[in-house]
Structures are given as C-alpha cells and as structure tokens.
Coordinates of C-alpha atoms and ligand atoms in Angstrom, one line a residue:
X6 CA 86.9 113.1 80.1
X7 CA 89.6 114.2 77.0
X8 CA 85.6 116.5 76.6
X9 CA 86.0 117.5 79.5
X10 CA 89.5 118.7 79.3
X11 CA 89.9 121.8 78.0
X12 CA 87.1 123.4 80.7
X13 CA 89.6 121.8 83.4
X14 CA 92.4 123.0 82.0
X15 CA 90.3 126.8 81.7
X16 CA 89.5 126.3 85.1
X17 CA 93.1 124.8 86.7
X18 CA 95.1 127.4 84.8
X19 CA 93.3 129.8 86.6
X20 CA 94.9 128.5 89.9
X21 CA 98.9 128.9 90.2
X22 CA 100.9 126.0 88.9
X23 CA 101.5 123.6 92.2
X24 CA 98.1 124.6 93.2
X25 CA 96.4 123.3 90.5
X26 CA 98.9 120.3 90.1
X27 CA 97.9 119.0 93.7
X28 CA 93.9 119.4 92.8
X29 CA 94.4 117.0 89.8
X30 CA 96.5 114.6 91.1
X31 CA 94.1 114.3 93.8
X32 CA 91.1 114.9 92.2
X33 CA 92.0 111.3 90.0
X34 CA 93.2 109.6 92.7
X35 CA 89.5 110.1 93.3
X36 CA 88.5 108.9 90.5
X37 CA 90.1 106.4 90.7
X38 CA 89.0 105.1 93.6
X39 CA 85.8 105.2 92.4
X40 CA 86.0 103.3 89.2
X41 CA 85.2 107.4 87.8
X42 CA 88.5 107.7 86.1
X43 CA 88.4 104.9 83.5
X44 CA 85.0 105.6 82.5
X45 CA 85.4 110.0 82.3
X46 CA 88.1 108.5 79.7
X47 CA 85.5 106.8 78.0
X48 CA 87.4 103.5 78.8
X49 CA 84.6 102.1 80.7
X50 CA 82.5 100.8 77.4
X51 CA 85.1 100.4 75.6
X52 CA 88.2 97.1 76.2
X53 CA 91.2 100.0 78.3
X54 CA 94.3 101.0 76.1
X55 CA 95.8 98.6 78.4
X56 CA 93.8 95.2 78.3
X57 CA 95.2 92.4 76.0
X58 CA 92.7 93.8 73.0
X59 CA 93.7 96.6 72.8
X60 CA 97.4 96.8 74.2
X61 CA 100.0 97.2 71.9
X62 CA 102.7 95.7 73.5
X63 CA 106.7 96.1 72.7
X64 CA 109.9 94.0 74.5
X65 CA 112.1 96.6 75.9
X66 CA 115.0 96.3 78.2
X67 CA 113.5 92.4 78.6
X68 CA 110.6 93.4 79.6
X69 CA 106.6 93.9 78.3
X70 CA 105.6 97.2 77.7
X71 CA 101.8 97.6 77.3
X72 CA 102.5 100.4 74.8
X73 CA 104.9 103.1 74.4
X74 CA 103.8 105.9 76.2
X75 CA 105.5 106.3 79.0
X76 CA 104.5 109.3 82.4
X77 CA 107.9 111.1 82.9
X78 CA 109.8 111.6 86.2
X79 CA 108.0 114.2 88.7
X80 CA 104.4 113.9 88.2
X81 CA 104.2 111.4 90.3
X82 CA 106.6 112.4 92.5
X83 CA 105.4 109.4 95.8
X84 CA 103.8 107.1 93.5
X85 CA 100.7 107.6 95.3
X86 CA 99.0 107.0 91.8
X87 CA 100.6 104.5 90.2
X88 CA 97.1 103.2 88.8
X89 CA 94.8 106.4 88.0
X90 CA 97.7 106.9 85.3
X91 CA 96.8 103.1 84.4
X92 CA 93.2 104.5 83.7
X93 CA 94.6 107.1 81.2
X94 CA 96.2 104.1 79.9
X95 CA 99.8 104.9 79.9
X96 CA 102.1 101.6 79.7
X97 CA 104.3 102.7 82.0
X98 CA 104.8 105.2 85.1
X99 CA 108.5 106.6 86.6
X100 CA 107.2 107.8 89.6
X101 CA 110.6 109.7 91.7
X102 CA 112.5 111.5 92.0
X103 CA 113.0 109.6 95.2
X104 CA 115.7 110.7 98.2
X105 CA 117.2 108.1 100.6
X106 CA 115.0 110.9 103.5
X107 CA 112.4 112.8 103.0
X108 CA 112.7 116.3 101.6
X109 CA 110.5 119.7 101.5
X110 CA 111.8 120.3 98.2
X111 CA 113.2 124.3 96.8
X112 CA 111.3 127.5 98.5
X113 CA 107.6 127.9 97.0
X114 CA 106.4 129.7 93.6
X115 CA 109.1 126.8 92.2
X116 CA 106.5 126.0 89.0
X117 CA 105.5 128.2 86.2
X118 CA 103.5 127.5 83.4
X119 CA 104.3 129.5 79.8
X120 CA 101.3 129.2 78.4
X121 CA 102.2 131.4 75.8
X122 CA 105.2 128.7 74.2
X123 CA 103.1 125.0 76.2
X124 CA 106.0 125.4 77.8
X125 CA 106.9 125.0 81.9
X126 CA 109.6 126.0 84.6
X127 CA 110.5 124.6 87.7
X128 CA 112.8 124.3 90.2
X129 CA 110.6 122.2 92.3
X130 CA 114.1 120.7 93.7
X131 CA 113.4 117.0 94.2
X132 CA 111.0 118.1 96.5
X133 CA 109.0 113.9 97.9
X134 CA 108.7 111.7 100.7
X135 CA 111.4 109.2 101.0
X136 CA 112.3 106.0 100.4
X137 CA 110.0 104.2 103.2
X138 CA 106.7 106.6 102.8
X139 CA 106.9 106.2 98.5
X140 CA 106.9 102.1 99.0
X141 CA 104.2 102.1 101.2
X142 CA 102.0 104.7 99.1
X143 CA 102.9 102.5 95.9
X144 CA 102.0 99.4 97.4
X145 CA 98.7 100.9 97.3
X146 CA 98.3 102.4 94.4
X147 CA 99.9 100.2 92.1
X148 CA 97.1 97.8 93.3
X149 CA 95.0 96.3 89.8
X150 CA 98.0 98.9 87.9
X151 CA 99.0 96.3 84.5
X152 CA 101.6 98.1 83.4
X153 CA 105.5 98.5 83.5
X154 CA 106.5 101.0 87.3
X155 CA 109.8 103.1 86.4
X156 CA 110.9 104.1 90.1
X157 CA 113.4 107.6 89.3
X158 CA 116.2 107.5 91.9
X159 CA 118.0 110.8 93.4
X160 CA 120.2 112.3 95.6
X161 CA 119.7 115.0 99.0
X162 CA 120.9 118.2 98.2
X163 CA 122.3 118.2 101.7
X164 CA 124.6 114.7 100.5
X165 CA 128.3 115.8 99.0
X166 CA 128.7 115.0 96.0
X167 CA 131.4 113.2 97.3
X168 CA 129.2 110.5 99.0
X169 CA 127.0 110.5 95.8
X170 CA 127.0 106.6 95.8
X171 CA 125.9 106.3 99.1
X172 CA 122.0 108.2 98.2
X173 CA 122.0 105.7 94.2
X174 CA 122.9 102.6 96.6
X175 CA 120.5 103.8 99.1
X176 CA 117.4 103.4 97.2
X177 CA 119.0 101.3 94.3
X178 CA 118.7 98.8 97.3
X179 CA 115.6 100.5 98.8
X180 CA 113.2 99.7 95.9
X181 CA 114.9 97.5 93.8
X182 CA 111.5 95.2 94.6
X183 CA 109.1 97.6 93.6
X184 CA 110.3 98.4 90.7
X185 CA 110.2 96.4 87.4
X186 CA 113.7 99.6 86.5
X187 CA 115.2 102.2 88.4
X188 CA 115.8 105.2 86.7
X189 CA 119.6 106.5 88.3
X190 CA 118.2 110.9 87.7
X191 CA 122.4 112.4 86.6
X192 CA 120.7 115.7 85.6
X193 CA 118.3 117.3 87.5
X194 CA 119.1 120.9 86.9
X195 CA 117.2 122.2 90.7
X196 CA 119.7 119.4 93.1
X197 CA 123.4 122.0 92.7
X198 CA 126.1 119.6 91.5
X199 CA 124.1 116.8 90.2
X200 CA 125.1 117.1 86.0
X201 CA 127.9 117.3 87.2
X202 CA 127.8 113.7 87.6
X203 CA 127.0 112.7 84.0
X204 CA 131.0 113.3 83.6
X205 CA 131.9 109.7 81.8
X206 CA 134.5 108.6 84.7
X207 CA 131.9 109.1 87.5
X208 CA 128.5 108.1 85.7
X209 CA 130.8 104.7 84.6
X210 CA 131.2 104.6 88.3
X211 CA 128.2 105.0 89.5
X212 CA 126.4 101.9 86.9
X213 CA 129.2 99.3 87.9
X214 CA 128.8 100.2 92.0
X215 CA 124.8 99.7 90.7
X216 CA 125.6 96.4 88.7
X217 CA 127.6 95.1 91.6
X218 CA 124.9 96.0 93.6
X219 CA 122.1 94.0 91.2
X220 CA 124.6 90.4 91.7
X221 CA 124.4 90.7 95.0
X222 CA 120.9 91.3 95.2
X223 CA 119.8 89.4 92.5
X224 CA 119.7 86.0 94.7
X225 CA 117.6 87.6 97.2
X226 CA 115.3 88.8 95.1
X227 CA 114.1 85.8 92.9
X228 CA 117.0 86.1 90.1
X229 CA 115.2 89.1 89.6
X230 CA 117.0 90.5 87.0
X231 CA 115.8 94.9 87.6
X232 CA 117.2 97.1 84.3
X233 CA 119.4 100.2 85.4
X234 CA 118.7 102.8 82.8
X235 CA 119.9 106.4 83.0
X236 CA 118.5 109.7 83.1
X237 CA 120.9 112.3 81.0
X238 CA 120.2 116.2 80.4
X239 CA 119.5 117.8 76.9
X240 CA 122.2 120.4 77.2
X241 CA 125.9 118.6 77.2
X242 CA 127.9 119.5 74.0
X243 CA 128.5 116.5 71.2
X244 CA 131.7 115.4 73.0
X245 CA 130.3 114.6 76.3
X246 CA 127.4 112.7 74.8
X247 CA 130.1 111.2 72.8
X248 CA 132.1 110.5 76.4
X249 CA 129.0 109.0 77.2
X250 CA 127.7 106.6 75.4
X251 CA 131.4 105.6 75.3
X252 CA 131.0 104.8 78.5
X253 CA 126.4 103.5 78.1
X254 CA 128.7 101.0 75.4
X255 CA 131.4 99.3 77.7
X256 CA 129.0 98.9 80.4
X257 CA 126.2 98.0 78.5
X258 CA 123.9 100.1 81.0
X259 CA 120.0 98.3 80.0
X260 CA 118.7 101.8 78.8
X261 CA 118.9 105.7 79.0
X262 CA 116.3 108.5 79.3
X263 CA 117.0 111.7 77.1
X264 CA 116.5 113.5 78.1
X265 CA 115.5 116.0 80.9
X266 CA 114.9 120.0 81.3
X267 CA 117.1 122.1 79.8
X268 CA 119.1 125.3 81.4
X269 CA 118.3 127.4 77.8
X270 CA 116.0 129.3 77.8
X271 CA 116.6 131.6 74.2
X272 CA 113.0 130.0 73.1
X273 CA 111.1 131.1 75.8
X274 CA 113.5 134.7 76.7
X275 CA 110.6 137.4 76.2
X276 CA 108.5 135.6 78.2
X277 CA 107.7 137.5 81.5
X278 CA 108.7 134.4 83.3
X279 CA 111.5 133.1 81.2
X280 CA 114.4 133.9 82.5
X281 CA 112.7 132.0 85.9
X282 CA 116.3 129.4 87.1
X283 CA 115.6 125.7 86.8
X284 CA 114.5 123.7 83.7
X285 CA 112.9 124.2 80.7
X286 CA 110.1 121.2 79.3
X287 CA 107.9 121.3 76.9
X288 CA 107.6 122.0 73.1
X289 CA 110.9 124.4 73.5
X290 CA 112.6 121.2 74.2
X291 CA 111.6 119.1 71.9
X292 CA 113.8 119.2 68.8
X293 CA 117.0 119.9 71.0
X294 CA 116.0 116.6 73.1
X295 CA 115.2 114.6 70.2
X296 CA 118.7 116.2 68.5
X297 CA 120.8 114.1 72.0
X298 CA 118.4 111.1 70.9
X299 CA 119.6 110.7 68.1
X300 CA 123.7 111.7 68.9
X301 CA 123.0 108.9 70.9
X302 CA 121.7 106.0 69.2
X303 CA 124.5 106.9 66.2
X304 CA 126.5 106.2 68.8
X305 CA 125.5 103.3 70.9
X306 CA 125.2 100.4 70.4
X307 CA 121.7 98.9 68.7
X308 CA 121.1 97.1 71.7
X309 CA 121.0 99.2 74.3
X310 CA 117.5 101.0 73.8
X311 CA 116.4 104.6 74.8
X312 CA 113.6 105.8 76.2
X313 CA 112.7 109.6 74.3
X314 CA 111.5 112.0 77.2
X315 CA 111.2 116.1 76.7
X316 CA 108.7 118.3 74.7
X317 CA 106.6 115.3 73.1
X318 CA 103.9 117.6 73.0
X319 CA 101.7 115.9 70.6
X320 CA 101.5 112.4 68.4
X321 CA 104.2 113.4 65.3
X322 CA 106.5 114.3 68.5
X323 CA 106.7 111.3 69.5
X324 CA 107.4 109.9 66.0
X325 CA 110.2 112.3 65.6
X326 CA 111.6 110.5 68.6
X327 CA 111.0 107.2 67.4
X328 CA 112.5 107.4 63.9
X329 CA 115.6 109.3 65.6
X330 CA 115.8 106.1 67.9
X331 CA 113.4 105.8 70.7
X332 CA 111.6 101.8 71.3
X333 CA 109.9 104.8 73.9
X334 CA 108.5 108.0 75.2
X335 CA 107.1 109.9 77.8
X336 CA 105.4 112.4 78.3
X337 CA 105.2 115.1 81.5
X338 CA 104.4 118.6 80.4
X339 CA 102.2 117.5 76.8
X340 CA 100.0 116.2 79.7
X341 CA 100.0 119.5 81.5
X342 CA 98.9 121.5 78.1
X343 CA 96.5 118.4 76.4
X344 CA 95.4 116.5 78.6
X345 CA 94.5 112.8 78.5
X346 CA 94.0 112.6 74.7
X347 CA 97.4 112.8 74.5
X348 CA 98.1 109.3 76.0
X349 CA 95.2 108.1 73.9
X350 CA 97.1 108.9 70.9
X351 CA 100.3 108.4 71.6
X352 CA 99.1 104.7 72.5
X353 CA 98.2 103.8 69.4
X354 CA 101.7 104.5 67.8
Ligands
LIG11 C1 107.3 120.1 87.6 C2 108.5 119.1 86.7 C3 109.1 117.9 87.8 C4 110.4 117.3 87.4 N1 110.8 116.6 88.6 C5 111.3 115.2 87.5 C6 112.2 114.7 88.7 O1 112.2 114.5 90.1 N2 113.1 113.5 88.1 C7 113.0 113.9 86.6 O2 114.0 113.3 86.6 N3 112.4 114.4 85.5 C8 111.9 115.4 86.2 N4 110.9 116.3 85.5 C9 111.6 116.3 84.0 C10 110.2 115.3 83.4 O3 110.9 113.7 83.5 C11 110.9 115.1 81.8 O4 112.2 114.8 81.5 C12 111.0 116.9 81.6 O5 109.9 117.4 82.2 C13 110.9 116.8 79.8 O6 109.8 116.0 79.0 P1 108.8 117.1 79.0 O7 108.3 117.9 78.4 O8 107.2 116.3 78.3 O9 108.3 117.2 80.8 C14 110.7 117.2 86.6 C15 110.0 118.1 84.9 C16 108.5 119.2 86.0 C17 108.0 119.7 84.2

C-alpha cells in the first residue's frame, strides 16, 4: 500500500475532499475485515508495527503506547475504523469529536484541500453519530486492535456555553468504560464559542469537574482511572498559554494536546481557497503549533506530557515536536498527503 499510495492519491484527489474521505474510510474498513490492509501495508509477511517484536513502546500517562505515533481526532469521527488504522501501524487512535447527541455538522462543502500548500481547511462542525452509536461502532471496530484508544469529546452546537459542562460530563461518563484516555476538545474553530472555553477560569472548572466525576466513576469501573487530556488551539497568545499552563499545573491534568487547527491564513492567502472559513491544518501549521508546544513545555510541570499535533508531514516534523518536548505525536493532514508510509516512518522514532 505504501507504494500504491501515490496512485491512490491521484485518484482520490480527482474527487471532492469529503467524498474521497468517505471512500477511503470504507475501503480501509473492507480491507481490514478481509485482512488485506495488513498485507498491503507490507505487514503480512513481517511482524506488524504494533506486534511485540516491532513495537517501540513508550509509557505516557500511565499507559503503554506501542509507538509514538497516533491518529489525530476528526478522521475517524464515528469510531468505525479503529482496527483499520491499527493495521497502518498507529500506536494510538483518537476517535471523535463525539457530542452527547448526534448532529449533522455544517453545510457542505466544508472540507477543502489546498494541495500546493500540503494543507486542508475544514469547517466540518462536529458531524458525528452521538455517544450511543459511537460506542456500538467502537465495540465492533476495536476488536483485535492492540493499541491505545483515545476518545475526544465536545459539546453539541446548540448547547449554550453556560451549559457546556453538562455536555462534557455526559460524554465523559458515556465513554469512560471504552476509553484508554479521554480528550476534552476546547479548540475547534467550527463550533461557535467553543474556544472561549479555553479561558483559564473555565478550563480550570472543566478539569476539576471531570476529575470529580472520575473519582465517582472509578469504583464502578474496577478502579480504572482514565487519563484526562485537554486539546488547545494554536491561536492563543503567550499570556493565555502561560495562564493555561498554570491551570494545568494546579490541577495536575494528565496530558495536553498542542494543537488543533488554526484560524490564521497568512501562509495560504494567495490560494483561491485560502480564505475559506474554518481551521487550517497541515504544513502551514507546523511551526506555529510547535512554538505553542515549546512555550507550554517550558511553563508546565515536567511530568505532564504533551502530545504534539499540527503539521506533522515528515519524520523531521515529528522529531521537531519531540525536541520541543512532545512525548507522542499525532497526524491527520500528513496522512492525506503522504499516506501510510508516513506512519511507518514515524513509528520508527
Ligand atoms: C477534516 C478535519 C476534521 C477535524 N476534526 C477534529 C475533531 O473533530 N476534533 C478535534 O479535536 N480535532 C479535529 N481536527 C484537528 C486534528 O485532529 C489535528 O489536531 C489538526 O488537523 C492538526 O494536525 P494536522 O496538521 O496533522 O492535520 C480535524 C482536522 C481536520 C483536517
């Protein structure tokens, strides 16, 4: 598959981005269920990247990740293709963002490739099947997957910000049993007002509320303590990042993901699609998100791990995130442009 990807990409890029996305996911699911995906990624006659022989395990948040590379949230929004992404070699897969109730997301078109920039703009708006259906999908699609499962949670678009806590709590409680870690997404630019939840005060309130809920849930889940991770935006100024670092230190949150997509458009302003509303991801985001990571690392207690996301298009980009202090990295846009070989390269780090 690694060698076939340039051809597959050529075909996929003739389709509009969302159609290509659905076609890829359904082909991967089929390839996984027939055992072909592993064979095509070159792992049929060799041990899989997640097997004990090939894995390069790393302990983060008290969990053993088979390697440092994960799938970023938003690609498997329904939790329907976890095993298929495992076949590609991802040591962790983060599904979602899921909201308590199903919702269709924004009007189409809402996903754009900016090929000349190795970038994507999306304004999907948390299209997802809701917690209940996602859990049913996960039960089926994680069978045989030996990696770590993260579940990314958010709020419904029509839940007013004053009531955001009840949405995060409903998701947290709903997915607790299924998740190895849970990410609270406070940073999508495509749900009105969501990023306002990144104020230090609100973020503090959210973390404490989830931690209290966890205390309550643990005895009902054989003492299982699910790490709580916060995902932040790259568009925060330095004071805001310092303020959040203080909150993370004070609450001893389990981990932070830096970063989500950006609303900044400087790097792509000459592209015909450069002004589309939404979040920009891929190569133009790489440096800015690593900068946020580095500042947060310098302000935060050493034992709170950071997961680097944003413009990991090559092994060198991943290495830059690790040099800046990331324990793990995640990819989305890099997979669209480079295909499964990128995962194999990153799994070696
Ligand atoms: C089409 C698309 C949908 C996304 N949906 C979500 C989402 O639902 N939740 C989330 O936390 N991040 C979402 N993201 C952000 C990614 O998880 C990732 O943080 C971001 O794209 C930066 O990484 P990249 O440059 O490797 O793509 C989405 C990104 C894209 C491109």
